[in-house]
mmCIF file with all atom_site columns, C-alpha atoms in Angstrom:
data_model
loop_
_atom_site.group_PDB
_atom_site.id
_atom_site.type_symbol
_atom_site.label_atom_id
_atom_site.label_alt_id
_atom_site.label_comp_id
_atom_site.label_asym_id
_atom_site.label_entity_id
_atom_site.label_seq_id
_atom_site.pdbx_PDB_ins_code
_atom_site.Cartn_x
_atom_site.Cartn_y
_atom_site.Cartn_z
_atom_site.occupancy
_atom_site.B_iso_or_equiv
_atom_site.pdbx_formal_charge
_atom_site.auth_seq_id
_atom_site.auth_comp_id
_atom_site.auth_asym_id
_atom_site.auth_atom_id
_atom_site.pdbx_PDB_model_num
ATOM 1   C CA . MET A 1 1   ? 19.055  -18.196 -6.197  1.00 54.00 ? 802 MET A CA 1
ATOM 2   C CA . MET A 1 2   ? 20.769  -14.876 -6.784  1.00 58.00 ? 803 MET A CA 1
ATOM 3   C CA . LYS A 1 3   ? 18.293  -13.861 -9.477  1.00 72.00 ? 804 LYS A CA 1
ATOM 4   C CA . LYS A 1 4   ? 15.327  -14.614 -7.231  1.00 70.00 ? 805 LYS A CA 1
ATOM 5   C CA . ARG A 1 5   ? 16.782  -12.562 -4.356  1.00 66.00 ? 806 ARG A CA 1
ATOM 6   C CA . ASN A 1 6   ? 17.523  -9.643  -6.687  1.00 62.00 ? 807 ASN A CA 1
ATOM 7   C CA . ARG A 1 7   ? 13.988  -9.800  -8.061  1.00 69.00 ? 808 ARG A CA 1
ATOM 8   C CA . ILE A 1 8   ? 12.520  -9.722  -4.543  1.00 69.00 ? 809 ILE A CA 1
ATOM 9   C CA . ILE A 1 9   ? 14.715  -6.762  -3.580  1.00 65.00 ? 810 ILE A CA 1
ATOM 10  C CA . LEU A 1 10  ? 13.693  -4.944  -6.763  1.00 62.00 ? 811 LEU A CA 1
ATOM 11  C CA . ILE A 1 11  ? 9.997   -5.534  -6.076  1.00 69.00 ? 812 ILE A CA 1
ATOM 12  C CA . ILE A 1 12  ? 10.283  -4.308  -2.483  1.00 67.00 ? 813 ILE A CA 1
ATOM 13  C CA . ALA A 1 13  ? 12.297  -1.228  -3.499  1.00 60.00 ? 814 ALA A CA 1
ATOM 14  C CA . THR A 1 14  ? 9.873   -0.383  -6.299  1.00 64.00 ? 815 THR A CA 1
ATOM 15  C CA . SER A 1 15  ? 6.888   -0.756  -3.979  1.00 64.00 ? 816 SER A CA 1
ATOM 16  C CA . ALA A 1 16  ? 8.510   1.495   -1.394  1.00 57.00 ? 817 ALA A CA 1
ATOM 17  C CA . LEU A 1 17  ? 9.405   4.155   -3.951  1.00 52.00 ? 818 LEU A CA 1
ATOM 18  C CA . MET A 1 18  ? 5.908   4.084   -5.430  1.00 57.00 ? 819 MET A CA 1
ATOM 19  C CA . SER A 1 19  ? 4.367   4.717   -2.010  1.00 55.00 ? 820 SER A CA 1
ATOM 20  C CA . PHE A 1 20  ? 6.518   7.778   -1.192  1.00 52.00 ? 821 PHE A CA 1
ATOM 21  C CA . PRO A 1 21  ? 4.488   10.238  -3.315  1.00 51.00 ? 822 PRO A CA 1
ATOM 22  C CA . VAL A 1 22  ? 1.337   9.219   -1.444  1.00 50.00 ? 823 VAL A CA 1
ATOM 23  C CA . PHE A 1 23  ? 2.862   10.072  1.916   1.00 50.00 ? 824 PHE A CA 1
ATOM 24  C CA . ALA A 1 24  ? 4.695   13.123  0.588   1.00 49.00 ? 825 ALA A CA 1
ATOM 25  C CA . GLY A 1 25  ? 1.328   14.531  -0.452  1.00 50.00 ? 826 GLY A CA 1
ATOM 26  C CA . ALA A 1 26  ? 0.184   14.313  3.166   1.00 49.00 ? 827 ALA A CA 1
ATOM 27  C CA . SER A 1 27  ? 1.731   17.683  3.935   1.00 49.00 ? 828 SER A CA 1
ATOM 28  C CA . SER A 1 28  ? -0.627  19.427  1.511   1.00 53.00 ? 829 SER A CA 1
ATOM 29  C CA . TYR A 1 29  ? -3.579  18.510  3.758   1.00 56.00 ? 830 TYR A CA 1
ATOM 30  C CA . LEU A 1 30  ? -2.113  20.274  6.773   1.00 62.00 ? 831 LEU A CA 1
ATOM 31  C CA . PRO A 1 31  ? -2.779  23.970  7.283   1.00 65.00 ? 832 PRO A CA 1
ATOM 32  C CA . ASP A 1 32  ? -0.006  26.486  6.665   1.00 66.00 ? 833 ASP A CA 1
ATOM 33  C CA . CYS A 1 33  ? 0.709   27.552  10.259  1.00 68.00 ? 834 CYS A CA 1
ATOM 34  C CA . SER A 1 34  ? 4.004   29.268  9.542   1.00 68.00 ? 835 SER A CA 1
ATOM 35  C CA . PRO A 1 35  ? 4.200   33.015  10.224  1.00 72.00 ? 836 PRO A CA 1
ATOM 36  C CA . GLY A 1 36  ? 2.509   34.701  7.295   1.00 72.00 ? 837 GLY A CA 1
ATOM 37  C CA . GLY A 1 37  ? 0.739   31.441  6.391   1.00 70.00 ? 838 GLY A CA 1
ATOM 38  C CA . VAL A 1 38  ? -2.948  31.330  5.549   1.00 69.00 ? 839 VAL A CA 1
ATOM 39  C CA . ALA A 1 39  ? -3.927  29.692  8.854   1.00 69.00 ? 840 ALA A CA 1
ATOM 40  C CA . TYR A 1 40  ? -1.408  31.500  11.090  1.00 70.00 ? 841 TYR A CA 1
ATOM 41  C CA . GLY A 1 41  ? -2.988  32.673  14.343  1.00 69.00 ? 842 GLY A CA 1
ATOM 42  C CA . LYS A 1 42  ? -6.200  30.719  13.818  1.00 71.00 ? 843 LYS A CA 1
ATOM 43  C CA . PRO A 1 43  ? -7.426  28.014  16.213  1.00 69.00 ? 844 PRO A CA 1
ATOM 44  C CA . VAL A 1 44  ? -6.473  25.276  13.774  1.00 66.00 ? 845 VAL A CA 1
ATOM 45  C CA . CYS A 1 45  ? -2.813  26.114  14.346  1.00 67.00 ? 846 CYS A CA 1
ATOM 46  C CA . ASN A 1 46  ? -2.886  25.729  18.128  1.00 63.00 ? 847 ASN A CA 1
ATOM 47  C CA . ASP A 1 47  ? -1.683  22.151  17.856  1.00 56.00 ? 848 ASP A CA 1
ATOM 48  C CA . VAL A 1 48  ? -1.712  20.666  14.362  1.00 50.00 ? 849 VAL A CA 1
ATOM 49  C CA . ASN A 1 49  ? -0.740  17.227  15.681  1.00 46.00 ? 850 ASN A CA 1
ATOM 50  C CA . THR A 1 50  ? -3.923  16.917  17.750  1.00 52.00 ? 851 THR A CA 1
ATOM 51  C CA . GLN A 1 51  ? -6.312  18.526  15.296  1.00 50.00 ? 852 GLN A CA 1
ATOM 52  C CA . SER A 1 52  ? -9.252  16.273  14.612  1.00 48.00 ? 853 SER A CA 1
ATOM 53  C CA . ASN A 1 53  ? -11.598 15.911  11.697  1.00 48.00 ? 854 ASN A CA 1
ATOM 54  C CA . SER A 1 54  ? -15.369 15.605  12.082  1.00 48.00 ? 855 SER A CA 1
ATOM 55  C CA . THR A 1 55  ? -15.124 11.979  13.289  1.00 52.00 ? 856 THR A CA 1
ATOM 56  C CA . GLY A 1 56  ? -12.732 12.906  16.081  1.00 53.00 ? 857 GLY A CA 1
ATOM 57  C CA . SER A 1 57  ? -9.651  11.112  14.761  1.00 57.00 ? 858 SER A CA 1
ATOM 58  C CA . ASN A 1 58  ? -6.325  12.643  13.844  1.00 71.00 ? 859 ASN A CA 1
ATOM 59  C CA . VAL A 1 59  ? -6.263  13.996  10.287  1.00 77.00 ? 860 VAL A CA 1
ATOM 60  C CA . LEU A 1 60  ? -2.844  12.514  9.517   1.00 78.00 ? 861 LEU A CA 1
ATOM 61  C CA . ILE A 1 61  ? -3.902  9.071   10.741  1.00 78.00 ? 862 ILE A CA 1
ATOM 62  C CA . THR A 1 62  ? -7.030  9.284   8.590   1.00 79.00 ? 863 THR A CA 1
ATOM 63  C CA . LEU A 1 63  ? -4.900  10.254  5.599   1.00 83.00 ? 864 LEU A CA 1
ATOM 64  C CA . ILE A 1 64  ? -2.548  7.306   6.158   1.00 81.00 ? 865 ILE A CA 1
ATOM 65  C CA . LYS A 1 65  ? -5.499  4.925   6.478   1.00 80.00 ? 866 LYS A CA 1
ATOM 66  C CA . ASP A 1 66  ? -6.945  6.273   3.221   1.00 83.00 ? 867 ASP A CA 1
ATOM 67  C CA . ALA A 1 67  ? -3.587  5.848   1.461   1.00 84.00 ? 868 ALA A CA 1
ATOM 68  C CA . ILE A 1 68  ? -3.305  2.266   2.740   1.00 83.00 ? 869 ILE A CA 1
ATOM 69  C CA . ASN A 1 69  ? -6.828  1.520   1.519   1.00 83.00 ? 870 ASN A CA 1
ATOM 70  C CA . ILE A 1 70  ? -6.064  2.918   -1.938  1.00 87.00 ? 871 ILE A CA 1
ATOM 71  C CA . LEU A 1 71  ? -2.806  0.958   -2.204  1.00 85.00 ? 872 LEU A CA 1
ATOM 72  C CA . SER A 1 72  ? -4.582  -2.210  -1.030  1.00 84.00 ? 873 SER A CA 1
ATOM 73  C CA . PHE A 1 73  ? -7.273  -1.711  -3.657  1.00 85.00 ? 874 PHE A CA 1
ATOM 74  C CA . LEU A 1 74  ? -4.662  -1.284  -6.394  1.00 87.00 ? 875 LEU A CA 1
ATOM 75  C CA . VAL A 1 75  ? -2.749  -4.384  -5.292  1.00 86.00 ? 876 VAL A CA 1
ATOM 76  C CA . GLY A 1 76  ? -5.999  -6.355  -5.109  1.00 84.00 ? 877 GLY A CA 1
ATOM 77  C CA . ALA A 1 77  ? -6.960  -5.274  -8.622  1.00 86.00 ? 878 ALA A CA 1
ATOM 78  C CA . ALA A 1 78  ? -3.512  -6.228  -9.924  1.00 88.00 ? 879 ALA A CA 1
ATOM 79  C CA . ALA A 1 79  ? -3.759  -9.606  -8.173  1.00 87.00 ? 880 ALA A CA 1
ATOM 80  C CA . ILE A 1 80  ? -7.131  -10.295 -9.783  1.00 88.00 ? 881 ILE A CA 1
ATOM 81  C CA . ILE A 1 81  ? -5.692  -9.485  -13.209 1.00 89.00 ? 882 ILE A CA 1
ATOM 82  C CA . ILE A 1 82  ? -2.702  -11.778 -12.579 1.00 88.00 ? 883 ILE A CA 1
ATOM 83  C CA . ILE A 1 83  ? -5.007  -14.574 -11.389 1.00 88.00 ? 884 ILE A CA 1
ATOM 84  C CA . ILE A 1 84  ? -7.124  -14.238 -14.551 1.00 89.00 ? 885 ILE A CA 1
ATOM 85  C CA . ILE A 1 85  ? -4.036  -14.253 -16.793 1.00 88.00 ? 886 ILE A CA 1
ATOM 86  C CA . SER A 1 86  ? -2.623  -17.280 -14.938 1.00 87.00 ? 887 SER A CA 1
ATOM 87  C CA . GLY A 1 87  ? -5.932  -19.082 -15.336 1.00 87.00 ? 888 GLY A CA 1
ATOM 88  C CA . ILE A 1 88  ? -5.962  -18.392 -19.073 1.00 89.00 ? 889 ILE A CA 1
ATOM 89  C CA . ARG A 1 89  ? -2.350  -19.617 -19.338 1.00 88.00 ? 890 ARG A CA 1
ATOM 90  C CA . PHE A 1 90  ? -3.265  -22.752 -17.408 1.00 87.00 ? 891 PHE A CA 1
ATOM 91  C CA . VAL A 1 91  ? -6.262  -23.511 -19.623 1.00 88.00 ? 892 VAL A CA 1
ATOM 92  C CA . THR A 1 92  ? -4.373  -22.854 -22.860 1.00 88.00 ? 893 THR A CA 1
ATOM 93  C CA . SER A 1 93  ? -1.233  -24.794 -21.833 1.00 86.00 ? 894 SER A CA 1
ATOM 94  C CA . ASN A 1 94  ? -2.412  -27.984 -23.607 1.00 85.00 ? 895 ASN A CA 1
ATOM 95  C CA . GLY A 1 95  ? -0.509  -30.121 -21.127 1.00 82.00 ? 896 GLY A CA 1
ATOM 96  C CA . ASP A 1 96  ? 2.835   -28.387 -21.708 1.00 87.00 ? 897 ASP A CA 1
ATOM 97  C CA . SER A 1 97  ? 4.602   -28.758 -18.350 1.00 88.00 ? 898 SER A CA 1
ATOM 98  C CA . ASN A 1 98  ? 6.591   -25.534 -18.819 1.00 90.00 ? 899 ASN A CA 1
ATOM 99  C CA . ALA A 1 99  ? 3.441   -23.477 -19.453 1.00 88.00 ? 900 ALA A CA 1
ATOM 100 C CA . VAL A 1 100 ? 1.632   -25.141 -16.545 1.00 89.00 ? 901 VAL A CA 1
ATOM 101 C CA . SER A 1 101 ? 4.492   -24.344 -14.159 1.00 90.00 ? 902 SER A CA 1
ATOM 102 C CA . LYS A 1 102 ? 4.516   -20.696 -15.309 1.00 89.00 ? 903 LYS A CA 1
ATOM 103 C CA . ALA A 1 103 ? 0.763   -20.459 -14.748 1.00 87.00 ? 904 ALA A CA 1
ATOM 104 C CA . LYS A 1 104 ? 1.073   -22.012 -11.285 1.00 90.00 ? 905 LYS A CA 1
ATOM 105 C CA . SER A 1 105 ? 3.915   -19.692 -10.294 1.00 90.00 ? 906 SER A CA 1
ATOM 106 C CA . GLY A 1 106 ? 1.935   -16.631 -11.427 1.00 88.00 ? 907 GLY A CA 1
ATOM 107 C CA . LEU A 1 107 ? -1.095  -17.789 -9.468  1.00 89.00 ? 908 LEU A CA 1
ATOM 108 C CA . MET A 1 108 ? 1.011   -18.459 -6.379  1.00 90.00 ? 909 MET A CA 1
ATOM 109 C CA . ALA A 1 109 ? 2.705   -15.060 -6.623  1.00 89.00 ? 910 ALA A CA 1
ATOM 110 C CA . ALA A 1 110 ? -0.666  -13.299 -6.830  1.00 87.00 ? 911 ALA A CA 1
ATOM 111 C CA . ILE A 1 111 ? -2.036  -15.148 -3.819  1.00 89.00 ? 912 ILE A CA 1
ATOM 112 C CA . ILE A 1 112 ? 1.114   -14.529 -1.752  1.00 89.00 ? 913 ILE A CA 1
ATOM 113 C CA . GLY A 1 113 ? 0.981   -10.840 -2.715  1.00 85.00 ? 914 GLY A CA 1
ATOM 114 C CA . VAL A 1 114 ? -2.624  -10.509 -1.572  1.00 86.00 ? 915 VAL A CA 1
ATOM 115 C CA . VAL A 1 115 ? -1.837  -12.225 1.736   1.00 88.00 ? 916 VAL A CA 1
ATOM 116 C CA . ILE A 1 116 ? 1.179   -9.975  2.357   1.00 87.00 ? 917 ILE A CA 1
ATOM 117 C CA . VAL A 1 117 ? -0.804  -6.809  1.576   1.00 84.00 ? 918 VAL A CA 1
ATOM 118 C CA . ALA A 1 118 ? -3.688  -7.936  3.788   1.00 85.00 ? 919 ALA A CA 1
ATOM 119 C CA . LEU A 1 119 ? -1.337  -8.621  6.704   1.00 87.00 ? 920 LEU A CA 1
ATOM 120 C CA . ALA A 1 120 ? 0.468   -5.325  6.176   1.00 84.00 ? 921 ALA A CA 1
ATOM 121 C CA . GLN A 1 121 ? -2.837  -3.470  6.181   1.00 84.00 ? 922 GLN A CA 1
ATOM 122 C CA . VAL A 1 122 ? -3.914  -5.188  9.400   1.00 86.00 ? 923 VAL A CA 1
ATOM 123 C CA . ILE A 1 123 ? -0.613  -4.331  11.093  1.00 87.00 ? 924 ILE A CA 1
ATOM 124 C CA . VAL A 1 124 ? -0.631  -0.675  9.986   1.00 82.00 ? 925 VAL A CA 1
ATOM 125 C CA . ILE A 1 125 ? -4.245  -0.105  11.012  1.00 80.00 ? 926 ILE A CA 1
ATOM 126 C CA . PHE A 1 126 ? -3.626  -1.839  14.353  1.00 84.00 ? 927 PHE A CA 1
ATOM 127 C CA . VAL A 1 127 ? -0.653  0.436   15.036  1.00 83.00 ? 928 VAL A CA 1
ATOM 128 C CA . LEU A 1 128 ? -2.520  3.577   13.947  1.00 78.00 ? 929 LEU A CA 1
ATOM 129 C CA . ASN A 1 129 ? -5.527  2.732   16.135  1.00 78.00 ? 930 ASN A CA 1
ATOM 130 C CA . ASN A 1 130 ? -3.281  2.249   19.185  1.00 81.00 ? 931 ASN A CA 1
ATOM 131 C CA . ILE A 1 131 ? -1.322  5.509   18.853  1.00 75.00 ? 932 ILE A CA 1
ATOM 132 C CA . LYS A 1 132 ? -1.673  7.921   21.802  1.00 60.00 ? 933 LYS A CA 1
#
């Protein structure tokens, strides 16, 4: 029980730490509106928080949506690879109950991961669309 909880905490912490560079890079997309900055005094610096891109949505919200889409794609690709590996393990188990249980647990973990990422993406996009 303790090992399983530690493994879950490690996975959550690793996922959170891996996503920080994506959001830390968000500041590079904003104009430099500080005194002496490249965009200082230009219309883009009037209110950076309400600046819109060509589609009329907030640039930061668009960046977060793009980051979520990229992370979801990566998790989906990893899940597909895990499902394929679990399927190969299942087929090559030759009736060994230990190998079958490992294949089933890998398959279940991949499916649960995809469901969690899909729900997280729905929640984040719902929140971002209702900001204002």
